[in-house]
PDB file of C-alpha atoms in Angstrom:
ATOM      1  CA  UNK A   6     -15.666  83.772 -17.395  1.00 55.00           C
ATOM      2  CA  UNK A   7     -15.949  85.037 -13.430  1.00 66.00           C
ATOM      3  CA  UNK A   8     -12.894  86.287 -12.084  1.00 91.00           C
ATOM      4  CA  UNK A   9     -13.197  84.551  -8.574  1.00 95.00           C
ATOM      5  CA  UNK A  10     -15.565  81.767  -8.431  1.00 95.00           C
ATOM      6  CA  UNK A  11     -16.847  79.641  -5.529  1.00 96.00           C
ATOM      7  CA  UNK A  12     -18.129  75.985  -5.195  1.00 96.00           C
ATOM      8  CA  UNK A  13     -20.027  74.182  -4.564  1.00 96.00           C
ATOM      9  CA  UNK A  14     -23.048  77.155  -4.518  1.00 95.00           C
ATOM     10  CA  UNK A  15     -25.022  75.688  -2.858  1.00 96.00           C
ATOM     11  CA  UNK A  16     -24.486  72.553  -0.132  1.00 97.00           C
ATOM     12  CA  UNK A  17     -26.862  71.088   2.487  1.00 97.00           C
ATOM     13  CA  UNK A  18     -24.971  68.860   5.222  1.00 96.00           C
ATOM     14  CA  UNK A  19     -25.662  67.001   8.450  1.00 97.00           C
ATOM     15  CA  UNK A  20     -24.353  68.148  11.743  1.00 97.00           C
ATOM     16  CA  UNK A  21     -20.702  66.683  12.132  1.00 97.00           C
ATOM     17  CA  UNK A  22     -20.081  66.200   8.899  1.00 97.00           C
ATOM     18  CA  UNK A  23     -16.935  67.786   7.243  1.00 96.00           C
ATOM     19  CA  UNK A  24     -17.786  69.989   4.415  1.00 97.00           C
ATOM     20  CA  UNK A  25     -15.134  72.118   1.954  1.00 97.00           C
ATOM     21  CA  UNK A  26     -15.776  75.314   0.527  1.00 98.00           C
ATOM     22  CA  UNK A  27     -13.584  75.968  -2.349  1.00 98.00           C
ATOM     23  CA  UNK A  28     -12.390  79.084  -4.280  1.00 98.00           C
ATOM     24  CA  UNK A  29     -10.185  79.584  -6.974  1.00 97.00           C
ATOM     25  CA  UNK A  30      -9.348  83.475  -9.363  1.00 97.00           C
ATOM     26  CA  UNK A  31      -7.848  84.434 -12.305  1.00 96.00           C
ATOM     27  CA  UNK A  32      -7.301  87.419 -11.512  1.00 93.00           C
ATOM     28  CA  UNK A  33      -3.520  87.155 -10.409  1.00 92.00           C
ATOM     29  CA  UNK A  34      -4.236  88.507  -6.911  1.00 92.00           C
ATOM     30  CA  UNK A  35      -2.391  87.744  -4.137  1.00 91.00           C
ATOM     31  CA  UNK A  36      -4.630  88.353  -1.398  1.00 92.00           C
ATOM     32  CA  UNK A  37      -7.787  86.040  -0.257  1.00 95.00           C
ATOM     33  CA  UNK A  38     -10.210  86.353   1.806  1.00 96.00           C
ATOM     34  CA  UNK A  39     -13.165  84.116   3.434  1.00 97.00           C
ATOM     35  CA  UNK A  40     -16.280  85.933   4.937  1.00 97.00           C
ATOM     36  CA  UNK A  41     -19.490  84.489   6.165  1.00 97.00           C
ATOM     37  CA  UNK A  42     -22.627  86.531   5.398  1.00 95.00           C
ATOM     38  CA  UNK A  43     -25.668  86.555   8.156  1.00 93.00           C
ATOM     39  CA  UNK A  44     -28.793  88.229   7.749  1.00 87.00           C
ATOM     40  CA  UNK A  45     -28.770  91.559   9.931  1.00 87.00           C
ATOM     41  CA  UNK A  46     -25.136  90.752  10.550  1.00 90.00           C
ATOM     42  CA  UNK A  47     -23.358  92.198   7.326  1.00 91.00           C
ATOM     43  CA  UNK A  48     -19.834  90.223   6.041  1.00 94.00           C
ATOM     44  CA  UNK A  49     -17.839  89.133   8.790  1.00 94.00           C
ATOM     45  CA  UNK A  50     -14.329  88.298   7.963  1.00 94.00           C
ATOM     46  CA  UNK A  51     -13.178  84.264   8.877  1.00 96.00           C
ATOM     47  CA  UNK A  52      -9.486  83.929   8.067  1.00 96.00           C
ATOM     48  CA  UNK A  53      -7.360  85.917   5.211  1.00 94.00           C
ATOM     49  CA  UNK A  54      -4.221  85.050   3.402  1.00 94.00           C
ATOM     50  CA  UNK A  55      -1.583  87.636   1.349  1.00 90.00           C
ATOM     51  CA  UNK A  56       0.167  84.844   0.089  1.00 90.00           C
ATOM     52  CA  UNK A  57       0.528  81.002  -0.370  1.00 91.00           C
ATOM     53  CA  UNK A  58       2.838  80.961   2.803  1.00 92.00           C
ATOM     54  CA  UNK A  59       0.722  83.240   5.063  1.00 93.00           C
ATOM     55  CA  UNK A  60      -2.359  82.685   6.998  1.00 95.00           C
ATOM     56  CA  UNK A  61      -4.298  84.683   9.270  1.00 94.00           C
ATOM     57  CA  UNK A  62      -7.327  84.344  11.335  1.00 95.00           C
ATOM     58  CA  UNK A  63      -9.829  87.099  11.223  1.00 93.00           C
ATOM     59  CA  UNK A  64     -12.885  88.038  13.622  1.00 90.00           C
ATOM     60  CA  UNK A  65     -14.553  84.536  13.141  1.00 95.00           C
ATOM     61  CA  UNK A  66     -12.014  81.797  12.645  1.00 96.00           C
ATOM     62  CA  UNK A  67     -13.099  79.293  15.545  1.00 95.00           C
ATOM     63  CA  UNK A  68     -14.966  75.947  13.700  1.00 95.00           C
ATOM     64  CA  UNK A  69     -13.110  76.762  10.300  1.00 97.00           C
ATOM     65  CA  UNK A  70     -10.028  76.353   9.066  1.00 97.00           C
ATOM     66  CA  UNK A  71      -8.043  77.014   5.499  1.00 97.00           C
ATOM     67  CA  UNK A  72      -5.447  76.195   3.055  1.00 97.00           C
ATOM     68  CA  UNK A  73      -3.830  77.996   0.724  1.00 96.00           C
ATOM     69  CA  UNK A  74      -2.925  75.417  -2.099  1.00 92.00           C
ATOM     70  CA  UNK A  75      -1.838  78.214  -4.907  1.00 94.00           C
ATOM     71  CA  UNK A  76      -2.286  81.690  -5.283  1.00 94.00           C
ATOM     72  CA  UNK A  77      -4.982  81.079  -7.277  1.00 96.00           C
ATOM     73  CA  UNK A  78      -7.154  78.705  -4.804  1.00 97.00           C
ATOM     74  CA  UNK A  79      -8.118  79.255  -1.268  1.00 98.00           C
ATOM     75  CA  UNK A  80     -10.015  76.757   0.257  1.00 98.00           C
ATOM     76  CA  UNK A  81     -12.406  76.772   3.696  1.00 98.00           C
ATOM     77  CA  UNK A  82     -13.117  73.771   6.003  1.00 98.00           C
ATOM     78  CA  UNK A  83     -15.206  73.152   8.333  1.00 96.00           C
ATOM     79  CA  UNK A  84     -14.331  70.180  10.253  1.00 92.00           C
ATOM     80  CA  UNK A  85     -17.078  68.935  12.148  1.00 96.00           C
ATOM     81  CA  UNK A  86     -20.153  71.302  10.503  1.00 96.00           C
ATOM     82  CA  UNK A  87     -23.035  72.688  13.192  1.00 96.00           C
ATOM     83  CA  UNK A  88     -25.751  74.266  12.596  1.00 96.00           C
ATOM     84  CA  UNK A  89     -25.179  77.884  13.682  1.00 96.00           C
ATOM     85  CA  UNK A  90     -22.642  77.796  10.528  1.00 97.00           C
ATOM     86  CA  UNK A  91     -25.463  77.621   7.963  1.00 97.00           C
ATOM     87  CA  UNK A  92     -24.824  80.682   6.366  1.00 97.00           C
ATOM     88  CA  UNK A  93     -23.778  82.478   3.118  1.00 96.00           C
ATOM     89  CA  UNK A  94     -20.110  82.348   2.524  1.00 97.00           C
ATOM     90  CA  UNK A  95     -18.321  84.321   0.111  1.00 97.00           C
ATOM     91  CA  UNK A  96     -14.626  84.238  -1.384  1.00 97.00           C
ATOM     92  CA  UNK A  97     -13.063  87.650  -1.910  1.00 95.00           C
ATOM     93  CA  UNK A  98      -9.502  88.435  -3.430  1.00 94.00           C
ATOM     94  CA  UNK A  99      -7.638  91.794  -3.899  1.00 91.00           C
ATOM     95  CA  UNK A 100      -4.135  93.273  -4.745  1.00 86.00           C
ATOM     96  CA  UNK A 101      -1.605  95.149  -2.894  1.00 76.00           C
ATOM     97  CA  UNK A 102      -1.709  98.021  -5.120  1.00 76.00           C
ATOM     98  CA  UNK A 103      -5.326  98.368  -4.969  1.00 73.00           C
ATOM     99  CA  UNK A 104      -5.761  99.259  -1.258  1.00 67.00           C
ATOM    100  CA  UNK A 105      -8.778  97.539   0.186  1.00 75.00           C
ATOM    101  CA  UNK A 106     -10.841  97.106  -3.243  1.00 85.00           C
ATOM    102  CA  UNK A 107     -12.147  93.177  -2.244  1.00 91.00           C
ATOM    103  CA  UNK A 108     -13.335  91.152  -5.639  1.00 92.00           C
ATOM    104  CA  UNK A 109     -16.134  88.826  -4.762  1.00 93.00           C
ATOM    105  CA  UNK A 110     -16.864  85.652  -6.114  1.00 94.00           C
ATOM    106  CA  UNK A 111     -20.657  84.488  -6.231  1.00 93.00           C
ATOM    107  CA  UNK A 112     -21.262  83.064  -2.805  1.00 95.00           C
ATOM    108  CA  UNK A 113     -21.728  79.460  -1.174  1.00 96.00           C
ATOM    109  CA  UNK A 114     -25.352  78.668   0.417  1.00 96.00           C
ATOM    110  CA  UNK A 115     -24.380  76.387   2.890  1.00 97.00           C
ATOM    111  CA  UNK A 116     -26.926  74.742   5.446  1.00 97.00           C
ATOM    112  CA  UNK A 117     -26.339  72.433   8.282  1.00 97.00           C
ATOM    113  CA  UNK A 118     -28.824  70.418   9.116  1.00 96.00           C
TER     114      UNK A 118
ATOM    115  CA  UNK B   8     -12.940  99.277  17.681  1.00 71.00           C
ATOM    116  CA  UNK B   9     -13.410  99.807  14.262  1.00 78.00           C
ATOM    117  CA  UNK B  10     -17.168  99.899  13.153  1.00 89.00           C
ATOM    118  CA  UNK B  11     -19.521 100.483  10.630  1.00 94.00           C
ATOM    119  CA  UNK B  12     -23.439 101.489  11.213  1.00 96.00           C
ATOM    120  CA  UNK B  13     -25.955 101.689   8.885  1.00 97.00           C
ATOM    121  CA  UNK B  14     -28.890 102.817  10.213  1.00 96.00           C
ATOM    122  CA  UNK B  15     -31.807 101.514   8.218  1.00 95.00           C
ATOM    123  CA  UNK B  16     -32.426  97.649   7.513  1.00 94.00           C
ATOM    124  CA  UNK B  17     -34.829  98.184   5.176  1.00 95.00           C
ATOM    125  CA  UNK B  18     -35.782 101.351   2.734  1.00 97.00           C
ATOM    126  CA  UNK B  19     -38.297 101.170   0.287  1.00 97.00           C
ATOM    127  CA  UNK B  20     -38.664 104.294  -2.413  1.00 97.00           C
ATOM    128  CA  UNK B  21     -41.308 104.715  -4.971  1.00 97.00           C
ATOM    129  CA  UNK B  22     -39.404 104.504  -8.755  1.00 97.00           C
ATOM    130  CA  UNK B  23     -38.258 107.299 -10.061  1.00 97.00           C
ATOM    131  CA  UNK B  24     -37.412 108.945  -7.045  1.00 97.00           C
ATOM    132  CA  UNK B  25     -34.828 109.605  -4.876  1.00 97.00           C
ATOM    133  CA  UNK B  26     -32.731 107.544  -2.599  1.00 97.00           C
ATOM    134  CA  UNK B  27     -29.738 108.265   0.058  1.00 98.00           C
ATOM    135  CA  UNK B  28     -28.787 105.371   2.151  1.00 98.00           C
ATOM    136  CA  UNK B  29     -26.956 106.173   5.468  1.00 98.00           C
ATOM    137  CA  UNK B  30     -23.502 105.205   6.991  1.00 97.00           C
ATOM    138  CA  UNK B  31     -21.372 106.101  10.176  1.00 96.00           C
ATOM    139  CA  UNK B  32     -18.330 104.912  10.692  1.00 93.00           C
ATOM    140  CA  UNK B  33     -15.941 104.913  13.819  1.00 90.00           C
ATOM    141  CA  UNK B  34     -12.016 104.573  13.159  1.00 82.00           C
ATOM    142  CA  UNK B  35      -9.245 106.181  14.466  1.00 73.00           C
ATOM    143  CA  UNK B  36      -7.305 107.161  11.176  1.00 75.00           C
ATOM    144  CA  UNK B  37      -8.125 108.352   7.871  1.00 75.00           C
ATOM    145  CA  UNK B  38     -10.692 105.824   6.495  1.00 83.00           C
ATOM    146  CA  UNK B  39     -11.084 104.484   3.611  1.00 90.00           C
ATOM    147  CA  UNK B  40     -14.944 103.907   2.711  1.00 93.00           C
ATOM    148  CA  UNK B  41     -16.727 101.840   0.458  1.00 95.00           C
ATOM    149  CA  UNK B  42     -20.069 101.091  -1.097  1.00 97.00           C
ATOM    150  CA  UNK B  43     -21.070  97.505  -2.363  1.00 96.00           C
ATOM    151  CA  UNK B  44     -23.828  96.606  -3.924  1.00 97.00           C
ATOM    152  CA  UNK B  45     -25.269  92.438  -3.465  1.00 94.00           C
ATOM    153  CA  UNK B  46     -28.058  91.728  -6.002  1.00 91.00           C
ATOM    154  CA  UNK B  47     -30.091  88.911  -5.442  1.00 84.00           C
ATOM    155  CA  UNK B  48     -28.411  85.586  -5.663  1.00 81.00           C
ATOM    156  CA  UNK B  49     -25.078  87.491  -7.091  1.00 84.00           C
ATOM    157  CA  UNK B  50     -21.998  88.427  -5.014  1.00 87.00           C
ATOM    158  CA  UNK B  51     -20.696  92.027  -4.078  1.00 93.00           C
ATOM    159  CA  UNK B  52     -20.323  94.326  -6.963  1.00 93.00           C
ATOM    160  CA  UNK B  53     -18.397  97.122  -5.597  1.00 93.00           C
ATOM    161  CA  UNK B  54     -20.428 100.849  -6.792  1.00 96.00           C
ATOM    162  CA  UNK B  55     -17.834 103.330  -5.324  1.00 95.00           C
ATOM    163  CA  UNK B  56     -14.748 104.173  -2.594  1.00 93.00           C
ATOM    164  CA  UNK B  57     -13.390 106.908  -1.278  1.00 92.00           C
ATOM    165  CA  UNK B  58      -9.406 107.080  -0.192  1.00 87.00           C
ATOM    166  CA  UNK B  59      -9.235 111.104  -0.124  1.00 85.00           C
ATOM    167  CA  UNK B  60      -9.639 114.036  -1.761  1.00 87.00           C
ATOM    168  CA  UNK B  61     -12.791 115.277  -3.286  1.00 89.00           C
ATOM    169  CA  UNK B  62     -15.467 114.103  -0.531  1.00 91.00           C
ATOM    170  CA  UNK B  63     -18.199 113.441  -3.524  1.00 96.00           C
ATOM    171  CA  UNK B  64     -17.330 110.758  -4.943  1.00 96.00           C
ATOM    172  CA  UNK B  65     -18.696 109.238  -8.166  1.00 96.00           C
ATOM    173  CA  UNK B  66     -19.828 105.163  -8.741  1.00 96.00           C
ATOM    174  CA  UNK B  67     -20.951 102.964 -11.059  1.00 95.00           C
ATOM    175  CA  UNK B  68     -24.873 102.811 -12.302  1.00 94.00           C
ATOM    176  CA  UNK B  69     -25.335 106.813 -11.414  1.00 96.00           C
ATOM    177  CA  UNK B  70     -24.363 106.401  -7.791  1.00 97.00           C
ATOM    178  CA  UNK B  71     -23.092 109.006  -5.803  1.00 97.00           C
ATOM    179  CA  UNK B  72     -21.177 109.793  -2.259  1.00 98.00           C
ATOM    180  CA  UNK B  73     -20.245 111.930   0.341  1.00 96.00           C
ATOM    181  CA  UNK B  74     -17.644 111.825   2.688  1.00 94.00           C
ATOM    182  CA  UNK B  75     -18.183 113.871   5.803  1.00 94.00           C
ATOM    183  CA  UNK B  76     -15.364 114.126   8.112  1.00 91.00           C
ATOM    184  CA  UNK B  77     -17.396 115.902  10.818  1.00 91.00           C
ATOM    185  CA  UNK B  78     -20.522 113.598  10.903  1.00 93.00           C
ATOM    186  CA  UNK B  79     -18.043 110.548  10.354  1.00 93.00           C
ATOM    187  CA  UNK B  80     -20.829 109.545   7.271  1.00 95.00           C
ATOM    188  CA  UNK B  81     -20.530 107.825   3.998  1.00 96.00           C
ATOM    189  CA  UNK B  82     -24.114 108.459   2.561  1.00 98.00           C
ATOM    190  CA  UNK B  83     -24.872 106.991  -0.563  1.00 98.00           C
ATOM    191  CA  UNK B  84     -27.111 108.673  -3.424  1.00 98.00           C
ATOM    192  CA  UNK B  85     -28.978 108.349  -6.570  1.00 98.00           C
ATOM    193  CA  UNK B  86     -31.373 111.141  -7.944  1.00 97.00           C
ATOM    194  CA  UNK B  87     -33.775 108.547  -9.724  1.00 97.00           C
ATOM    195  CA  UNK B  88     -33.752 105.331  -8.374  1.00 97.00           C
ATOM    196  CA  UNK B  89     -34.432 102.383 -11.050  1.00 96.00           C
ATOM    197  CA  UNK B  90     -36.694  99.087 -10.296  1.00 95.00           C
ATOM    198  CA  UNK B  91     -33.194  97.421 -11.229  1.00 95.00           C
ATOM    199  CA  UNK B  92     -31.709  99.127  -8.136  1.00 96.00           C
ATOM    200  CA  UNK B  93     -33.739  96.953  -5.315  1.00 96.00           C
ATOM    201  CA  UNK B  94     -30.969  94.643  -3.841  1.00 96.00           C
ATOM    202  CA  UNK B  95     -29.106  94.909  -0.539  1.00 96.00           C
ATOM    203  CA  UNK B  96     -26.455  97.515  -0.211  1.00 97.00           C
ATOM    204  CA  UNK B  97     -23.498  97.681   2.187  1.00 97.00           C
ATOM    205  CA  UNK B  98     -21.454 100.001   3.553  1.00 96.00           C
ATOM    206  CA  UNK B  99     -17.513  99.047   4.720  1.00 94.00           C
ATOM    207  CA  UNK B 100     -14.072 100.621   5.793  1.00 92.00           C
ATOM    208  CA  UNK B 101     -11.029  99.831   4.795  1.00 87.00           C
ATOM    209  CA  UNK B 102      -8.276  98.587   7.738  1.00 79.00           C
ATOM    210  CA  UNK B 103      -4.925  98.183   7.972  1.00 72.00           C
ATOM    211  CA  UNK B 104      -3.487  95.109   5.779  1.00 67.00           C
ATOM    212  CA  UNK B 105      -6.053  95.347   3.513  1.00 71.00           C
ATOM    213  CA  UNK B 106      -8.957  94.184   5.512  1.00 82.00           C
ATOM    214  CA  UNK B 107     -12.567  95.147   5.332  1.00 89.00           C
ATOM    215  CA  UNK B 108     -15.130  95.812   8.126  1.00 91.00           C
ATOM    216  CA  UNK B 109     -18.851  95.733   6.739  1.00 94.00           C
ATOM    217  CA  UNK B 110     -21.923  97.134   7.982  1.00 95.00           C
ATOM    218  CA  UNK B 111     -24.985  94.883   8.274  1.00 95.00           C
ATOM    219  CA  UNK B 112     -26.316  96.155   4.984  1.00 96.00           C
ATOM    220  CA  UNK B 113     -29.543  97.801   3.523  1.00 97.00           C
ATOM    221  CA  UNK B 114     -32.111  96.369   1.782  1.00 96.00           C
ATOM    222  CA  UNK B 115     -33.389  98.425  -0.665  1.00 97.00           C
ATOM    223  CA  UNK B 116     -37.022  98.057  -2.271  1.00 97.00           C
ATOM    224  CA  UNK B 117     -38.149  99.756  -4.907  1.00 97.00           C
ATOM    225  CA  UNK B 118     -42.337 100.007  -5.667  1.00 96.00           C
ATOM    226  CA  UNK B 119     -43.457 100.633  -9.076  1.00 89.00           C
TER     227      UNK B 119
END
C-alpha cells in the first residue's frame, strides 16, 4: 500500500467551479505539504502544515486554501477554479527528525477548463 | 533569495554511457541538497541528500553526488546510464522549517 496517496488523480473542471484535492499517509508524519508542479517551473510550494493546529502559506497560496482534518489527511481547495491552475499537484509529508526528506504521494492532474 | 538552477531542460545520452546532470544553488547557510527523481506518471522518488560531511554522496539505483562548496553545485552522476533512467530529475535545497525549494527539473532521455 502507498505511504501518502492523493485523489482524485486525475480531475477535469469548469472555470468557477470548486474542486478538492485530497491527501491522506500512513506514515505517522506530522508535517504536510501541497506543491503545484508546472512544466519548466519545477515544484512550487502552496501552503504547509507541521501539525493539525498549524497552517502556513507558502510561495503560492493565493486561489487555494487548506484544512488540516487529522494528521493523517491534508486537504487543498480551490474555491472558484481558473484556468491558469491546471496543473500537476502533488501531496508531500515528512518528519521532524528527518530534516527536509519530503515523501511524495502520486500526483493530481488537474485541468480547468 | 534562496534558489535553485539547473541548467539544462533537456539531456539526452546514448545507453550505456555516462550522465552528470548540473545544479547551482544560492543560500546563505549551510545547505542541505537533494536529488529527486519523477518517473513518468509516478511521484518524486527521492535518489540522494547531502546534510554534511563527505561531499560524494551515494543514492539509490547507482547514483552519485558531489557537493562543491566553492562552485555552490550539486551535480548528479551515474557511470552507465540505463534506458530505465529516462524520467525528469530535480534538484532542491533544504530551508529552514523543513521546507523545500526545487529547481525546474531535467528531463533526461536516454537513446538506445
Amino acid at each position: 500500500d502507498a505511504d501518502v496517496t492523493q485523489t482524485p488523480r486525475n480531475r477535469i473542471t469548469k472555470t468557477g467551479k470548486r474542486i478538492m484535492l485530497e491527501c491522506s499517509q500512513t506514515k505517522g508524519h506530522d508535517r504536510m505539504y501541497w506543491y503545484r508542479q508546472d512544466p519548466g517551473l519545477g515544484l512550487r510550494l502552496i501552503y504547509y502544515s507541521f501539525d493539525v493546529k498549524d497552517i502556513n502559506k507558502g510561495e503560492i497560496s493565493d486561489g487555494y486554501s487548506v484544512s488540516r482534518q487529522a494528521q493523517a489527511k491534508f486537504s487543498l481547495s480551490l474555491e472558484s477554479a481558473i484556468p491558469n491552475q491546471t496543473a500537476l499537484y502533488f501531496c508531500a509529508t515528512s518528519d521532524l527528525l528527518r530534516i527536509n526528506e519530503q515523501f511524495f504521494g502520486p500526483g493530481t492532474r488537474l485541468t480547468v477548463l | 533569495a534562496q534558489s535553485v538552477t539547473q541548467p539544462d531542460i533537456h539531456i539526452t545520452v546514448s545507453e550505456g554511457a555516462s550522465l552528470e546532470l548540473r545544479c547551482n544553488y544560492s543560500y546563505g547557510a549551510t545547505p542541505y541538497l537533494f536529488w529527486y527523481v519523477q518517473s513518468p506518471g509516478q511521484g518524486l522518488q527521492l535518489l540522494l541528500k547531502y546534510f554534511s560531511g563527505d561531499t560524494l554522496v551515494q543514492g539509490i539505483k547507482g547514483f552519485e553526488a558531489e557537493f562543491k562548496r566553492s562552485q555552490s553545485s550539486f551535480n548528479l552522476r551515474k557511470p552507465s546510464v540505463h534506458w530505465s533512467d529516462a524520467a525528469e530529475y530535480f534538484c532542491a535545497v533544504g530551508l529552514y522549517g523543513n521546507k523545500l525549494v526545487f529547481g525546474a527539473g531535467t528531463i533526461l532521455r536516454v537513446k538506445s
